[in-house]
Amino acid sequence: MKRYSLFIITVIFAGLNASAQRLTLEQCLERARQNNHELRNAALEIEAASEQKKEAFTNYFPRISANVMAFRLFDELVKADGTYPQEIAAISEQFIPLIGTPFSDAEFNRAYAISATLVQPLYYGGQIVSGNKLAKVQQDVMTLRQQLTEKEVLQKVTECYWQLACVRYNLSTIEAAEKQIEAVMAQVELFLKAGVTTRNSTLRVRLRQQELSSSRLKLENADHVLRLLLAQQIGIEPAVADKEFDIIVEDKEVEQPIEAAEGQIGLSPDHREELQLMGKAVEAQELQVKMERGKYLPHLAVGLSGYHSGLGGFSEGVSSYLHTNLNNGLVFGTVSIPLSDWWGGSHAMKRQKIKLQQAKDDLENARQMLQIDIEKAWTNLQEAYKQTQIAQASLDEAAENLRMSTEQYRMSTCTLTDLLDAETLNRQAQNNLAQAKANYQIALADYLRKAL
């Protein structure tokens, strides 16, 4: 297996605080797992789904309700003094002894009542059971989404890290090119003093120096933005990232990829969170069908109810004949059959079954697309590896061309334009190799995320 050293950057970015915390790729990934905003939100979604599951479980418990009612009259219900008439006997025989007896005007001016009811559901068409299963599916979905989010976040961190590493390498290339151009400028000035060249050559070299300065400025700005972005992804405040955060560009090997199986088409995408989420969508839709059916099945429940009431304001004479405190209770059972709801319910059931079939079709389509996605990731990885080989060969040729052009210019056997062109080609080849190696590491991380 042919191996290539990725690259080692020896130049620290100009102006970077020496006390900054410098992290490797693995350390950046670990910080992202702990501090990334998206991952923290995904963990909260799992907690919310867990509470929803617990909430659904309470539907198995009895439903208890209580009511309290009380009043006091501004004016008494009975206003005048006098004696009770014979007609009072029509209310109840217990009032017969009161006929002809006097009463006062402070009669019955307040009352209260307290009641409580307990209802235990026995059968609700399977809706309670299906609802609990649906809550469990939702919890599983949130867990899968967290796993998927973690992989996506780690891929973003990896991409940002290698993009930043590539910029760092390009900065070191610029520095080397600037030193080369300084040496060329010294040679041109010697030729100018000797009268073998013109000031146009000096101007041409200075223009190249300005071009390198412009490229350095763009790279420094890109370095600043990428470092802030990477810091934000791993939980470091952008406001302090400039002074407290930097990366260590590691010497990563570029290895020829080996197929994990006899061809990537044979790899199954069943481990992919995306496919498992589609499977959960099918499972949830099956439960929705059961929930819809349960709305039109009989609902059975038993219950217990009790109440206590009190009347106040009666005279002693009335109170001796009338029960002012009452207590009672009852046990009951209910059966509810939504007969007429079946008229529209049959169509609602068909609608849910159509959605179920759509979910199954989406699952099969997702399986095929994820299979293609794995093959694409494998192809990209192979291409990225071959690009590093091509870039390395190009760099070897460009470096040799620059060496020969430099020697020939010193011996006045090639023009300044040829030398500057050779320097440009060499710098482009170095940058192309750096980009190819960064692309390889990104493609490798993407393949491992999707295929394994």
Short mmCIF file of C-alpha atoms in Angstrom, two decimals:
data_model
loop_
_atom_site.label_atom_id
_atom_site.label_comp_id
_atom_site.label_asym_id
_atom_site.label_seq_id
_atom_site.Cartn_x
_atom_site.Cartn_y
_atom_site.Cartn_z
CA MET A 1 0.00 0.00 0.00
CA LYS A 2 1.57 3.24 -1.11
CA ARG A 3 1.69 5.90 1.56
CA TYR A 4 2.11 9.62 1.38
CA SER A 5 2.81 12.08 4.15
CA LEU A 6 0.06 14.69 4.15
CA PHE A 7 2.12 17.72 5.10
CA ILE A 8 3.62 19.39 8.17
CA ILE A 9 3.18 23.09 8.51
CA THR A 10 6.05 24.74 10.31
CA VAL A 11 4.92 28.32 9.97
CA ILE A 12 2.66 29.76 12.68
CA PHE A 13 0.11 32.26 11.38
CA ALA A 14 1.41 35.80 11.73
CA GLY A 15 -0.04 37.71 14.66
CA LEU A 16 -1.41 34.62 16.44
CA ASN A 17 -1.16 34.74 20.22
CA ALA A 18 1.47 32.25 21.34
CA SER A 19 -0.64 31.35 24.40
CA ALA A 20 -3.60 30.18 22.29
CA GLN A 21 -4.91 26.68 22.91
CA ARG A 22 -3.89 24.58 19.90
CA LEU A 23 -6.04 21.52 19.15
CA THR A 24 -5.64 18.50 16.91
CA LEU A 25 -8.47 17.24 14.70
CA GLU A 26 -9.44 14.57 17.24
CA GLN A 27 -9.52 17.18 20.01
CA CYS A 28 -11.71 19.42 17.87
CA LEU A 29 -14.10 16.53 17.24
CA GLU A 30 -14.29 15.74 20.96
CA ARG A 31 -14.96 19.38 21.80
CA ALA A 32 -17.73 19.40 19.19
CA ARG A 33 -19.37 16.32 20.76
CA GLN A 34 -19.46 18.10 24.11
CA ASN A 35 -20.18 21.71 23.21
CA ASN A 36 -21.77 21.99 19.78
CA HIS A 37 -25.02 23.95 19.83
CA GLU A 38 -26.86 21.59 17.46
CA LEU A 39 -25.91 18.55 19.55
CA ARG A 40 -27.05 20.22 22.76
CA ASN A 41 -30.41 20.98 21.16
CA ALA A 42 -30.68 17.39 19.92
CA ALA A 43 -30.10 16.15 23.49
CA LEU A 44 -32.89 18.45 24.70
CA GLU A 45 -35.20 17.03 22.02
CA ILE A 46 -34.57 13.55 23.44
CA GLU A 47 -35.44 14.79 26.94
CA ALA A 48 -38.66 16.34 25.61
CA ALA A 49 -39.57 13.09 23.84
CA SER A 50 -38.92 11.17 27.08
CA GLU A 51 -41.32 13.45 28.94
CA GLN A 52 -43.89 12.99 26.20
CA LYS A 53 -43.58 9.21 26.60
CA LYS A 54 -44.14 9.53 30.36
CA GLU A 55 -47.13 11.78 29.68
CA ALA A 56 -48.68 9.17 27.38
CA PHE A 57 -48.24 6.49 30.05
CA THR A 58 -50.43 8.46 32.48
CA ASN A 59 -53.43 7.76 30.22
CA TYR A 60 -53.54 4.30 31.79
CA PHE A 61 -54.29 5.90 35.18
CA PRO A 62 -57.74 6.88 36.47
CA ARG A 63 -58.99 10.36 35.70
CA ILE A 64 -59.98 12.23 38.82
CA SER A 65 -61.89 15.50 38.92
CA ALA A 66 -63.23 17.56 41.81
CA ASN A 67 -65.70 20.44 42.00
CA VAL A 68 -66.44 22.90 44.77
CA MET A 69 -69.41 25.30 44.76
CA ALA A 70 -70.47 27.77 47.47
CA PHE A 71 -72.66 30.84 47.70
CA ARG A 72 -73.96 33.38 50.16
CA LEU A 73 -77.03 35.54 49.47
CA PHE A 74 -76.95 39.27 49.89
CA ASP A 75 -80.58 39.05 50.97
CA GLU A 76 -82.25 36.17 52.74
CA LEU A 77 -84.29 33.85 50.58
CA VAL A 78 -87.30 34.26 52.88
CA LYS A 79 -87.99 37.91 53.60
CA ALA A 80 -91.08 38.27 55.88
CA ASP A 81 -91.81 37.13 59.41
CA GLY A 82 -94.88 35.01 60.05
CA THR A 83 -96.01 31.44 60.34
CA TYR A 84 -95.54 28.54 57.97
CA PRO A 85 -98.65 27.93 55.84
CA GLN A 86 -100.36 24.60 55.29
CA GLU A 87 -99.02 24.50 51.70
CA ILE A 88 -95.57 23.68 53.07
CA ALA A 89 -96.80 20.14 53.68
CA ALA A 90 -96.91 19.67 49.90
CA ILE A 91 -93.12 19.86 49.80
CA SER A 92 -92.56 17.03 52.25
CA GLU A 93 -94.40 15.33 55.12
CA GLN A 94 -91.52 16.22 57.42
CA PHE A 95 -92.62 19.86 57.21
CA ILE A 96 -96.14 19.16 58.61
CA PRO A 97 -95.10 19.92 62.22
CA LEU A 98 -93.96 23.37 61.09
CA ILE A 99 -97.44 24.46 59.97
CA GLY A 100 -98.50 27.46 62.01
CA THR A 101 -95.16 27.90 63.75
CA PRO A 102 -93.38 31.27 63.44
CA PHE A 103 -90.29 31.86 61.38
CA SER A 104 -87.80 34.70 61.19
CA ASP A 105 -86.43 36.53 58.13
CA ALA A 106 -82.93 34.93 58.50
CA GLU A 107 -83.83 31.81 56.60
CA PHE A 108 -81.50 29.94 54.12
CA ASN A 109 -78.91 32.46 52.92
CA ARG A 110 -75.85 30.27 52.17
CA ALA A 111 -74.91 26.81 50.86
CA TYR A 112 -71.95 24.80 49.56
CA ALA A 113 -71.39 21.57 47.63
CA ILE A 114 -68.27 19.40 47.11
CA SER A 115 -68.08 16.55 44.60
CA ALA A 116 -65.38 14.24 43.25
CA THR A 117 -65.44 11.80 40.35
CA LEU A 118 -63.00 9.02 39.42
CA VAL A 119 -63.17 7.42 35.97
CA GLN A 120 -61.01 4.41 35.06
CA PRO A 121 -60.77 3.76 31.29
CA LEU A 122 -61.00 0.08 30.45
CA TYR A 123 -60.97 0.08 26.68
CA TYR A 124 -60.69 3.05 24.33
CA GLY A 125 -60.41 1.25 21.04
CA GLY A 126 -56.71 0.61 21.59
CA GLN A 127 -55.93 4.33 21.42
CA ILE A 128 -54.15 4.40 24.78
CA VAL A 129 -51.90 1.46 23.89
CA SER A 130 -51.19 2.84 20.41
CA GLY A 131 -50.55 6.30 21.86
CA ASN A 132 -47.91 4.91 24.20
CA LYS A 133 -46.24 3.01 21.38
CA LEU A 134 -46.32 6.15 19.25
CA ALA A 135 -44.60 8.12 22.04
CA LYS A 136 -41.90 5.43 22.19
CA VAL A 137 -41.41 5.70 18.43
CA GLN A 138 -41.04 9.48 18.79
CA GLN A 139 -38.37 8.97 21.44
CA ASP A 140 -36.52 6.58 19.12
CA VAL A 141 -36.79 9.13 16.33
CA MET A 142 -35.20 11.84 18.48
CA THR A 143 -32.37 9.47 19.41
CA LEU A 144 -31.71 8.64 15.76
CA ARG A 145 -31.81 12.31 14.85
CA GLN A 146 -29.24 13.06 17.51
CA GLN A 147 -26.96 10.36 16.10
CA LEU A 148 -27.44 11.72 12.59
CA THR A 149 -26.83 15.28 13.76
CA GLU A 150 -23.64 14.23 15.53
CA LYS A 151 -22.27 12.64 12.36
CA GLU A 152 -23.18 15.71 10.30
CA VAL A 153 -21.60 18.07 12.83
CA LEU A 154 -18.40 16.01 12.98
CA GLN A 155 -18.25 16.03 9.18
CA LYS A 156 -18.59 19.83 9.17
CA VAL A 157 -15.82 20.13 11.77
CA THR A 158 -13.59 17.82 9.70
CA GLU A 159 -14.20 19.81 6.53
CA CYS A 160 -13.56 23.13 8.26
CA TYR A 161 -10.40 21.79 9.89
CA TRP A 162 -8.87 20.59 6.61
CA GLN A 163 -9.90 23.73 4.78
CA LEU A 164 -8.11 25.72 7.45
CA ALA A 165 -5.11 23.39 7.22
CA CYS A 166 -5.02 23.92 3.46
CA VAL A 167 -5.03 27.68 3.95
CA ARG A 168 -2.18 27.35 6.43
CA TYR A 169 -0.16 25.34 3.93
CA ASN A 170 -0.86 27.90 1.20
CA LEU A 171 0.41 30.59 3.55
CA SER A 172 3.64 28.69 4.02
CA THR A 173 3.85 28.33 0.24
CA ILE A 174 3.42 32.09 -0.13
CA GLU A 175 6.21 32.66 2.37
CA ALA A 176 8.53 30.35 0.46
CA ALA A 177 7.60 32.06 -2.80
CA GLU A 178 8.31 35.47 -1.30
CA LYS A 179 11.79 34.32 -0.33
CA GLN A 180 12.35 32.99 -3.84
CA ILE A 181 11.22 36.27 -5.39
CA GLU A 182 13.50 38.19 -3.03
CA ALA A 183 16.40 36.11 -4.30
CA VAL A 184 15.30 36.78 -7.89
CA MET A 185 15.11 40.51 -7.13
CA ALA A 186 18.68 40.45 -5.84
CA GLN A 187 19.79 38.68 -9.01
CA VAL A 188 17.90 41.15 -11.22
CA GLU A 189 19.48 44.10 -9.42
CA LEU A 190 22.92 42.61 -10.03
CA PHE A 191 22.10 42.18 -13.72
CA LEU A 192 20.79 45.74 -13.80
CA LYS A 193 24.03 47.09 -12.38
CA ALA A 194 25.94 45.00 -14.88
CA GLY A 195 23.83 46.47 -17.68
CA VAL A 196 22.56 43.13 -18.94
CA THR A 197 18.88 43.86 -18.17
CA THR A 198 16.50 46.80 -17.95
CA ARG A 199 14.38 48.36 -15.24
CA ASN A 200 11.38 46.58 -16.74
CA SER A 201 12.71 43.41 -15.19
CA THR A 202 12.83 45.07 -11.77
CA LEU A 203 9.26 46.31 -12.22
CA ARG A 204 8.11 42.85 -13.30
CA VAL A 205 9.58 41.30 -10.12
CA ARG A 206 8.01 43.98 -7.92
CA LEU A 207 4.64 43.32 -9.51
CA ARG A 208 5.05 39.65 -8.65
CA GLN A 209 5.86 40.61 -5.05
CA GLN A 210 2.70 42.71 -4.89
CA GLU A 211 0.73 39.81 -6.33
CA LEU A 212 2.08 37.56 -3.58
CA SER A 213 1.20 40.18 -0.94
CA SER A 214 -2.34 40.34 -2.30
CA SER A 215 -2.62 36.54 -2.18
CA ARG A 216 -1.28 36.52 1.38
CA LEU A 217 -3.93 39.07 2.45
CA LYS A 218 -6.74 36.92 1.00
CA LEU A 219 -5.37 33.82 2.70
CA GLU A 220 -5.02 35.59 6.04
CA ASN A 221 -8.65 36.72 5.82
CA ALA A 222 -9.74 33.18 4.92
CA ASP A 223 -7.70 31.85 7.86
CA HIS A 224 -9.45 34.28 10.21
CA VAL A 225 -12.96 33.38 9.04
CA LEU A 226 -12.34 29.61 9.01
CA ARG A 227 -10.82 29.70 12.48
CA LEU A 228 -13.85 31.58 13.83
CA LEU A 229 -16.22 29.14 12.12
CA LEU A 230 -14.37 26.10 13.49
CA ALA A 231 -14.29 27.64 16.96
CA GLN A 232 -18.05 28.22 16.87
CA GLN A 233 -18.68 24.61 15.83
CA ILE A 234 -16.70 23.24 18.78
CA GLY A 235 -18.22 25.58 21.35
CA ILE A 236 -15.62 28.36 21.59
CA GLU A 237 -16.96 31.91 21.58
CA PRO A 238 -15.90 33.70 18.36
CA ALA A 239 -15.09 36.79 20.40
CA VAL A 240 -12.20 35.01 22.13
CA ALA A 241 -11.27 32.55 19.37
CA ASP A 242 -8.61 34.85 17.89
CA LYS A 243 -6.57 34.83 21.07
CA GLU A 244 -7.46 31.51 22.64
CA PHE A 245 -7.84 29.01 19.82
CA ASP A 246 -5.74 27.56 17.02
CA ILE A 247 -5.24 24.19 15.38
CA ILE A 248 -2.34 21.78 15.11
CA VAL A 249 -2.05 20.57 11.54
CA GLU A 250 -1.22 16.89 11.83
CA ASP A 251 0.86 14.70 9.56
CA LYS A 252 -1.90 12.50 8.16
CA GLU A 253 -1.15 9.64 5.82
CA VAL A 254 -2.80 9.37 2.43
CA GLU A 255 -3.45 5.67 1.87
CA GLN A 256 -4.90 3.92 -1.10
CA PRO A 257 -8.50 3.06 -0.17
CA ILE A 258 -9.37 -0.61 0.07
CA GLU A 259 -12.89 -1.83 -0.56
CA ALA A 260 -14.62 -2.86 2.65
CA ALA A 261 -16.44 -5.58 0.69
CA GLU A 262 -16.40 -7.06 -2.76
CA GLY A 263 -17.57 -3.82 -4.30
CA GLN A 264 -19.40 -1.06 -2.47
CA ILE A 265 -22.70 -1.91 -4.20
CA GLY A 266 -22.87 -4.90 -1.84
CA LEU A 267 -22.78 -2.76 1.29
CA SER A 268 -26.13 -2.51 3.04
CA PRO A 269 -27.42 0.92 4.09
CA ASP A 270 -29.44 -0.57 6.96
CA HIS A 271 -27.07 0.96 9.52
CA ARG A 272 -27.73 4.47 8.22
CA GLU A 273 -29.76 6.66 10.55
CA GLU A 274 -31.59 8.15 7.58
CA LEU A 275 -32.99 4.73 6.64
CA GLN A 276 -33.87 3.88 10.24
CA LEU A 277 -35.75 7.18 10.49
CA MET A 278 -37.78 6.24 7.42
CA GLY A 279 -38.51 2.88 9.07
CA LYS A 280 -39.74 4.70 12.16
CA ALA A 281 -41.97 6.82 9.92
CA VAL A 282 -43.59 3.62 8.62
CA GLU A 283 -44.00 2.31 12.17
CA ALA A 284 -45.54 5.59 13.29
CA GLN A 285 -47.96 5.59 10.37
CA GLU A 286 -49.06 2.04 11.20
CA LEU A 287 -49.86 3.22 14.72
CA GLN A 288 -51.73 6.20 13.29
CA VAL A 289 -53.95 3.78 11.39
CA LYS A 290 -54.69 1.94 14.64
CA MET A 291 -55.33 5.23 16.42
CA GLU A 292 -57.80 6.27 13.73
CA ARG A 293 -59.56 2.92 13.92
CA GLY A 294 -59.79 3.21 17.70
CA LYS A 295 -61.84 6.39 17.40
CA TYR A 296 -64.74 4.36 16.00
CA LEU A 297 -64.62 1.38 18.37
CA PRO A 298 -66.57 1.13 21.67
CA HIS A 299 -65.14 2.99 24.66
CA LEU A 300 -65.59 1.36 28.07
CA ALA A 301 -65.01 2.95 31.48
CA VAL A 302 -66.07 2.54 35.10
CA GLY A 303 -66.20 5.23 37.73
CA LEU A 304 -67.00 6.35 41.22
CA SER A 305 -68.58 9.66 42.24
CA GLY A 306 -69.40 11.17 45.62
CA TYR A 307 -70.63 14.51 46.91
CA HIS A 308 -71.21 16.43 50.10
CA SER A 309 -73.44 19.53 50.44
CA GLY A 310 -74.39 21.84 53.23
CA LEU A 311 -77.18 24.43 53.69
CA GLY A 312 -76.91 27.32 56.11
CA GLY A 313 -79.01 30.15 57.56
CA PHE A 314 -82.07 28.16 58.65
CA SER A 315 -83.57 28.80 62.03
CA GLU A 316 -83.22 26.19 64.75
CA GLY A 317 -86.77 25.15 64.22
CA VAL A 318 -86.21 24.43 60.56
CA SER A 319 -82.86 22.77 61.15
CA SER A 320 -84.47 20.32 63.55
CA TYR A 321 -86.73 19.06 60.76
CA LEU A 322 -84.49 19.51 57.69
CA HIS A 323 -81.22 17.76 56.89
CA THR A 324 -78.83 20.62 56.17
CA ASN A 325 -75.84 18.33 55.43
CA LEU A 326 -76.18 15.72 52.72
CA ASN A 327 -73.73 12.98 51.59
CA ASN A 328 -74.10 10.50 48.77
CA GLY A 329 -72.14 8.55 46.18
CA LEU A 330 -72.54 6.28 43.21
CA VAL A 331 -70.70 3.71 41.14
CA PHE A 332 -71.23 3.77 37.39
CA GLY A 333 -70.07 2.29 34.11
CA THR A 334 -70.20 3.77 30.63
CA VAL A 335 -70.20 2.32 27.14
CA SER A 336 -69.82 4.74 24.22
CA ILE A 337 -70.32 3.51 20.64
CA PRO A 338 -69.82 6.21 17.95
CA LEU A 339 -72.18 4.73 15.38
CA SER A 340 -72.69 7.73 13.11
CA ASP A 341 -68.97 8.58 13.12
CA TRP A 342 -68.34 5.56 10.89
CA TRP A 343 -69.89 7.47 7.98
CA GLY A 344 -66.89 9.77 7.77
CA GLY A 345 -64.56 7.45 9.68
CA SER A 346 -64.28 4.95 6.84
CA HIS A 347 -62.83 7.67 4.63
CA ALA A 348 -60.47 8.79 7.38
CA MET A 349 -59.24 5.21 7.69
CA LYS A 350 -58.59 5.00 3.95
CA ARG A 351 -56.69 8.28 4.10
CA GLN A 352 -54.42 6.97 6.87
CA LYS A 353 -53.81 3.74 4.93
CA ILE A 354 -52.80 5.76 1.88
CA LYS A 355 -50.30 7.67 4.02
CA LEU A 356 -48.98 4.34 5.30
CA GLN A 357 -48.40 3.12 1.75
CA GLN A 358 -46.62 6.39 0.94
CA ALA A 359 -44.34 5.91 3.95
CA LYS A 360 -43.49 2.38 2.78
CA ASP A 361 -42.72 3.63 -0.71
CA ASP A 362 -40.53 6.40 0.74
CA LEU A 363 -38.66 3.79 2.78
CA GLU A 364 -37.84 1.70 -0.28
CA ASN A 365 -36.84 4.78 -2.26
CA ALA A 366 -34.59 5.91 0.57
CA ARG A 367 -32.93 2.49 0.69
CA GLN A 368 -32.03 2.73 -2.99
CA MET A 369 -30.81 6.33 -2.73
CA LEU A 370 -28.65 5.57 0.30
CA GLN A 371 -27.14 2.62 -1.54
CA ILE A 372 -26.20 5.00 -4.35
CA ASP A 373 -24.92 7.50 -1.79
CA ILE A 374 -22.50 4.92 -0.36
CA GLU A 375 -21.23 4.09 -3.84
CA LYS A 376 -20.81 7.80 -4.58
CA ALA A 377 -18.82 8.33 -1.38
CA TRP A 378 -16.57 5.40 -2.33
CA THR A 379 -16.06 6.77 -5.84
CA ASN A 380 -15.24 10.22 -4.45
CA LEU A 381 -12.68 8.68 -2.10
CA GLN A 382 -10.99 6.79 -4.94
CA GLU A 383 -10.95 9.93 -7.06
CA ALA A 384 -9.53 12.01 -4.20
CA TYR A 385 -6.70 9.50 -3.71
CA LYS A 386 -5.83 9.50 -7.42
CA GLN A 387 -5.89 13.30 -7.43
CA THR A 388 -3.23 13.33 -4.71
CA GLN A 389 -1.03 11.11 -6.89
CA ILE A 390 -1.50 13.35 -9.90
CA ALA A 391 -0.85 16.48 -7.81
CA GLN A 392 2.30 14.94 -6.33
CA ALA A 393 3.66 14.07 -9.77
CA SER A 394 2.85 17.59 -11.00
CA LEU A 395 4.64 19.12 -8.03
CA ASP A 396 7.74 17.01 -8.65
CA GLU A 397 7.87 18.23 -12.24
CA ALA A 398 7.15 21.84 -11.27
CA ALA A 399 9.84 21.83 -8.58
CA GLU A 400 12.41 20.43 -11.00
CA ASN A 401 11.38 22.98 -13.63
CA LEU A 402 11.81 25.81 -11.12
CA ARG A 403 15.24 24.53 -10.09
CA MET A 404 16.40 24.34 -13.68
CA SER A 405 14.93 27.76 -14.57
CA THR A 406 16.66 29.32 -11.57
CA GLU A 407 20.03 27.90 -12.63
CA GLN A 408 19.51 28.89 -16.24
CA TYR A 409 18.54 32.45 -15.28
CA ARG A 410 21.71 32.80 -13.25
CA MET A 411 23.63 31.73 -16.33
CA SER A 412 21.50 34.06 -18.49
CA THR A 413 20.22 31.18 -20.60
CA CYS A 414 16.51 31.83 -19.89
CA THR A 415 14.43 34.95 -19.53
CA LEU A 416 13.01 36.49 -16.37
CA THR A 417 9.53 35.76 -17.67
CA ASP A 418 10.35 32.06 -17.90
CA LEU A 419 11.67 32.09 -14.33
CA LEU A 420 8.60 33.85 -12.96
CA ASP A 421 6.34 31.46 -14.85
CA ALA A 422 8.24 28.52 -13.36
CA GLU A 423 7.78 29.99 -9.86
CA THR A 424 4.04 30.44 -10.47
CA LEU A 425 3.67 26.88 -11.75
CA ASN A 426 5.55 25.53 -8.74
CA ARG A 427 3.38 27.50 -6.30
CA GLN A 428 0.20 26.37 -8.04
CA ALA A 429 1.39 22.76 -7.92
CA GLN A 430 2.08 23.05 -4.18
CA ASN A 431 -1.36 24.53 -3.57
CA ASN A 432 -3.00 21.87 -5.74
CA LEU A 433 -1.29 19.13 -3.74
CA ALA A 434 -2.37 20.70 -0.45
CA GLN A 435 -5.95 20.96 -1.68
CA ALA A 436 -5.91 17.40 -3.03
CA LYS A 437 -4.69 16.02 0.31
CA ALA A 438 -7.28 18.03 2.23
CA ASN A 439 -9.99 16.79 -0.16
CA TYR A 440 -8.81 13.23 0.43
CA GLN A 441 -9.17 13.54 4.20
CA ILE A 442 -12.63 15.08 3.80
CA ALA A 443 -13.69 12.33 1.36
CA LEU A 444 -12.33 9.66 3.72
CA ALA A 445 -14.32 11.04 6.66
CA ASP A 446 -17.45 11.25 4.49
CA TYR A 447 -17.05 7.65 3.31
CA LEU A 448 -16.50 6.32 6.84
CA ARG A 449 -19.58 8.24 8.00
CA LYS A 450 -21.80 6.82 5.29
CA ALA A 451 -20.50 3.30 4.70
CA LEU A 452 -19.47 2.04 8.14
#
